[in-house]
Amino acid sequence: MRHWPLLILLLWALMALVGPWLPLSPDGVHLDSILQGPSPGAWLGYDDLGRPVWDRLVFGARTSFLVALWVVALSLVVGTVIGALSAYVGGWFDLLVVRLIDIFLAVPGILLAIALAGILGPGIENVVLALSVVGWVGYARLARAQVLSLKHRDHVVAAQALGAGTPRIVSRHLLPLIAAPLIVEATFGVAGVVIAEASLSFLGLGVQPPEASWGSMIRDGTRYMLVAPHLVLAPGLAIAAVVLAVNLLGDRLRDRLDVRMRRHG
Amino acid sequence: MSAAIESATDSESPLLTVRGLTTAFPAGGGELRVVDGVDLELRRGETFALVGESGCGKSMTAFSILRLLPAGARLDGEVRLDGADLLALPEAAMRRVRGRRIAMIFQEPMTSLNPVLTVGRQIQEVLERHLGLRGRVARERILELLAEVGIPDPGKRIDEYPHQLSGGMKQRVMIAMALAGEPELLIADEPTTALDVTIQAQVLRLLQRLQRERGMALLLITHDLGVVAQMADRVAVMYAGQVVEEARREDFLRHRRHPYTRRLFQALPEARRRGQPLATIPGSVPSRFDRIPGCRFAERCDIAQPLCRERAPELLPVAGQRVRCFAVDPRFAARFPSPPALDVATEAVPGSRQQAATPLLEVSGLKVHFPIRRGLLKREVGRVYAVDGVDMAIAAGRTLALVGESGCGKTTVGKAILQLIRPTAGSVRFDDTELTTLKGEALRRRRRELQLVFQDPFSSMNPRMRVEEIVAEGLIAQKMVRDRRERRERVAELLRQVGLRPEVMDRYPHEFSGGQRQRICIARALAVSPRLIVCDEPTSALDVSVQAQILNLLAELQREMGLAYLFITHNLSVVGYLAHEVAVMYLGRVVEQGPAEAVLADPRHPYTQALVSAVPRVEEGGREVIRLEGDPPSPIAPPPGCHFAPRCPWAEARCQEAYPPVTALGEGRWVRCFLYGD
C-alpha cells in the first residue's frame, strides 16, 4: 500500500514508453460507436469522433510524460547552472540574475507560457520550450540560495586556496551538496509541468489533432460533458492520479533527504 | 565503597549524593552505558568540578541528575537532594525541582535563550513558575537579578531580545535566569567554553561571587584544567563513563595519581614545555567501553600491566583521594613501574633563539574593510573595519602567532594574506612577489606555496568526497600528478606523513574523529609542498590530548620541512609552547609584537597584560588577574583614538584623540601605547 504512488508513476512511464508498440489505434474512427460509454470491448468507451478513449489515454500519457521529462530536465540544468554560478561568482552578474529572476517571478508563469506558446505557434516542442523558459527560475533561485550558504564553507575556501578553478569548485564542491533539495524540487516540478501541459493543450496551444494529450482530451470532452462524462473523467482522473503520486513521492523524498525535516520530524 | 573524602566541612550532611548513577542508551541491539556507576557528593557552598574530554559522560551525568534525558534512556542508581531521591520522584514533582532547587546553565548562550522572547520575559517565566511572582514585583526582582549578574543598565536590557546582547551578556542572562529560582545547586556545563578569555574571566569571577554570597553548591563541568585549578574545591575526573579520580583541588593538582590525569596534565601546551614534544595519549576512547572487562584506560595507558586487562579496578581511597587504578592499590602496586618522568625532551623548536633571517612573508599596512551596502542601488553606507593596518613578517621555518579575541580580525588577516579576501589596501610580499596585484593564472600557481588549515575539521572537508580526493585536491588543481596511480601513491605518502594509515584513503570524512580529520586537512595542505601554512585555530575544536598530537605533528613538520606558520589562535598557552614570535591584535590592529617568550613573560600593552593574566592556569600561586570590564567595541564604529582606551585601566585624555604610534622596545619588540611613548 505504501508504494502505490510509485506504482502509478511506473504505470505512467510504462504507458508512455511502450504505448506506440501496443496494438492500439488512437486515431481509428469507429463511426458506429460515437460517444459510447464503457463497454467490454472498449473499457473507457469512445469519444465524439468514435475513437477509443483508452487508446488515446495511453498515447496522451506519452505526451505528458515526455513534456514533463524534457521541461524538468531543461529547467533543472539551466536553472541550477545559472543560479549556482550567479551565487558563486557574485558581483554584477549576480545582481543581473537576481533582477531577471525577480522579473520572471513577477509575471504569472502560466500566462507567460501561454504568450510564448502563442508566439511560437502550437506544437509539442514549443510547449517544452515555453514551459522551460518559465520553469528554470525556481531552480535558479533555489540553487543560488543553497550556494550562497555553502560558498563560504571551509572546504570551498580550502579548494580555492589550493588553486582549484571555478568549474571544479562548482562541479565538485557545490553541486553535489545542493543536489538533494534540487531533486526534491524537481519532483514537485514534474507535477506542475503535467498540469501546465494539460492547460496549454486544453487551450489548444499544445499537441495538434489528431495527436492525443490529456489536456486536449479534456478540451474535446467538455462539449459533451453532460451526455458522455467519461470523456472528461478519464483524462481528468489520470492527471489527478499522476500529480498526486508525484507530490506524495516528492514529500517522501524530501523527508528522506532533508536533514532539517528529519530533525523536526 | 562509601568512604567519602574527609574534609574540614565534613560535619553537615551533603546536599547532593549520587550513588551508582548509570545512564544507558539503546545501541546496536544492546545498551551503551554512557554513565556507568558514578558516585558523587556535593556539600552546600562547595564547587565541585567534573572534568573530562568529550564523550566521557560528564554532561550526561549532569543531565541524568536533572533527569533531562532523551526518550529511550535508562536511568539507574540513586540521586539524593537533601535526602530525597530524585530518581523516584514523579515527573510533575521533578519539574518543581528543576529551575527551583537545581538550576543549570549551558555552554552555548546563543542557543540556550529563546530568540523571540525578551530577556525579562524569559526570566519572569522562572519567577512565575517557581515563586509565583508576577507584575511589578516580578519586574523589580528581574531588575535586581540583572544587576546582580553585572549587566549594565538593566532597565534598558530587560526589554531587549537575545540577539541584541553580546555572548558574555547572554551568558550573564542565563546565569540570572538560573538564579531566579534561588537554587541550592547550580550545574554549569562548560559555562565559559564559548567565550573569549577576558569575558571568561568576568563570568568565572561572577560565578565565584554569586556562589559565595548565596552559599550555593556549584557543579562545574569543564574540560579546562585551568578553570578547575581556579574554581574548584573538589575535582572528579571522568573517563569512559566512570570517575577515575576524585580529590580536593590541592591534592589533585599536586599528585595527579591516575595515569590518565597525569597524561592530561602533561599534554597541556605551556611555555615551559617549549621545544619538547607534548605527551599524548595514544589511540582514542574505545567505542564500546562498557564491554571492556578490565580497566577502560588500559589500552592507552603507559604503565598498564596484564592485570589491568583482566580485572576492572575499583575506586580506591588513597590519602584523601579516590583513584580507580591498580597502581595505587597496595596489593598490586609492586607490579607497576614508578610513574615515568616526562623524559621526552629532545631538540628545541628549531632556531628558537636565532635571529630571524630574511622574511619569507612581509605584510605592511594591510587593511581589509567590508563595505555595508543598502538600498536598491547598493550604495555604501558604512564600513566594517575588520583589519585596519597590520604589519608583520615571518621567516622560513618560524612560527608567528597572531593572538586576539573573537571579532578582532585575525582570521581575516589570514585570508587576506592568502588573497582569499582581497585586501582594501596594503602590501603582501611573499618571497619578493607582491601577491595583492597577482591575478588569474599567476595567482593560482602561486597558491601552492601558501596553504591553510582550519579550526573546524568537520566543515573543512567536503562530506561527499573520499579522503583520496580530498587530499589530492591540490595535486589535481596544480597538475602535480599525471595519472591515478601516481596520485594514489602520493596521497598514501602524505597520509603516512601525518600519521595515518594509507588504507584510509577510500573512506569518507564522517568516519574519522576530530583529530584524524585535522590530520587529513594538514595532509591536504602539505600535498602542494607549501612554504607557509596559515593555521587558523587548528586545535580549538579538539580535546587536550588530541590537541597535543596535532601540535606535535605541526612542530615535527616544521622541523623536517622548514615550514613557516602563521598560527592564528586565542589560546595563549599554545602560543607560549610553539610560537617564535607573537602579534597581539585588538579590533583590527596589532597592539604589541615581539618574541613570544618575552611578550608572554613581560607583556607591555595593557590589553596584552589583561589577556595574559586572564588565562586560567594550572600552576598554583596567587596571580593578580587584570579584569577588563565590558565587551570589545564593534569594528563598524571603532572608538576614536586608541581602540582599547574605553576598556583600558590606564587610559588618559590623549588616548581618545589619536591612535598611539609604534614604540620600539628593543629585541624586535614593539608596542602601540602612549604609556611607552617618548
Short mmCIF file of N, CA, C and O in Angstrom, two decimals, chain B residues 107-110 171 190-196 406:
data_model
loop_
_atom_site.label_atom_id
_atom_site.label_comp_id
_atom_site.label_asym_id
_atom_site.label_seq_id
_atom_site.Cartn_x
_atom_site.Cartn_y
_atom_site.Cartn_z
N GLN B 107 26.63 25.56 27.80
CA GLN B 107 27.81 26.07 27.12
C GLN B 107 27.47 27.18 26.13
O GLN B 107 28.13 28.19 26.07
N GLU B 108 26.40 26.96 25.35
CA GLU B 108 26.17 27.83 24.20
C GLU B 108 25.08 28.84 24.51
O GLU B 108 23.90 28.55 24.37
N PRO B 109 25.46 30.05 24.98
CA PRO B 109 24.42 31.01 25.35
C PRO B 109 23.58 31.44 24.16
O PRO B 109 22.45 31.88 24.31
N MET B 110 24.11 31.27 22.93
CA MET B 110 23.37 31.70 21.74
C MET B 110 22.10 30.87 21.55
O MET B 110 21.07 31.37 21.15
N GLN B 171 25.43 35.01 28.44
CA GLN B 171 25.74 34.04 29.49
C GLN B 171 25.35 34.61 30.84
O GLN B 171 24.87 33.89 31.71
N GLU B 190 30.19 23.57 31.04
CA GLU B 190 31.14 24.33 30.21
C GLU B 190 30.68 25.78 30.04
O GLU B 190 30.52 26.27 28.92
N PRO B 191 30.49 26.51 31.15
CA PRO B 191 29.84 27.82 31.05
C PRO B 191 30.67 28.86 30.29
O PRO B 191 30.11 29.85 29.85
N THR B 192 31.96 28.65 30.15
CA THR B 192 32.78 29.70 29.54
C THR B 192 33.50 29.23 28.29
O THR B 192 34.30 29.97 27.73
N THR B 193 33.21 28.00 27.86
CA THR B 193 33.97 27.46 26.73
C THR B 193 33.77 28.26 25.45
O THR B 193 34.68 28.39 24.64
N ALA B 194 32.56 28.83 25.27
CA ALA B 194 32.28 29.54 24.03
C ALA B 194 32.70 31.01 24.13
O ALA B 194 32.50 31.77 23.19
N LEU B 195 33.28 31.41 25.26
CA LEU B 195 33.57 32.83 25.47
C LEU B 195 35.06 33.13 25.32
O LEU B 195 35.91 32.25 25.47
N ASP B 196 35.37 34.39 25.05
CA ASP B 196 36.76 34.81 24.98
C ASP B 196 37.39 34.85 26.37
O ASP B 196 36.69 34.92 27.37
N SER B 406 37.69 36.85 19.70
CA SER B 406 36.86 36.71 18.52
C SER B 406 36.41 38.08 18.02
O SER B 406 36.11 38.97 18.81
#
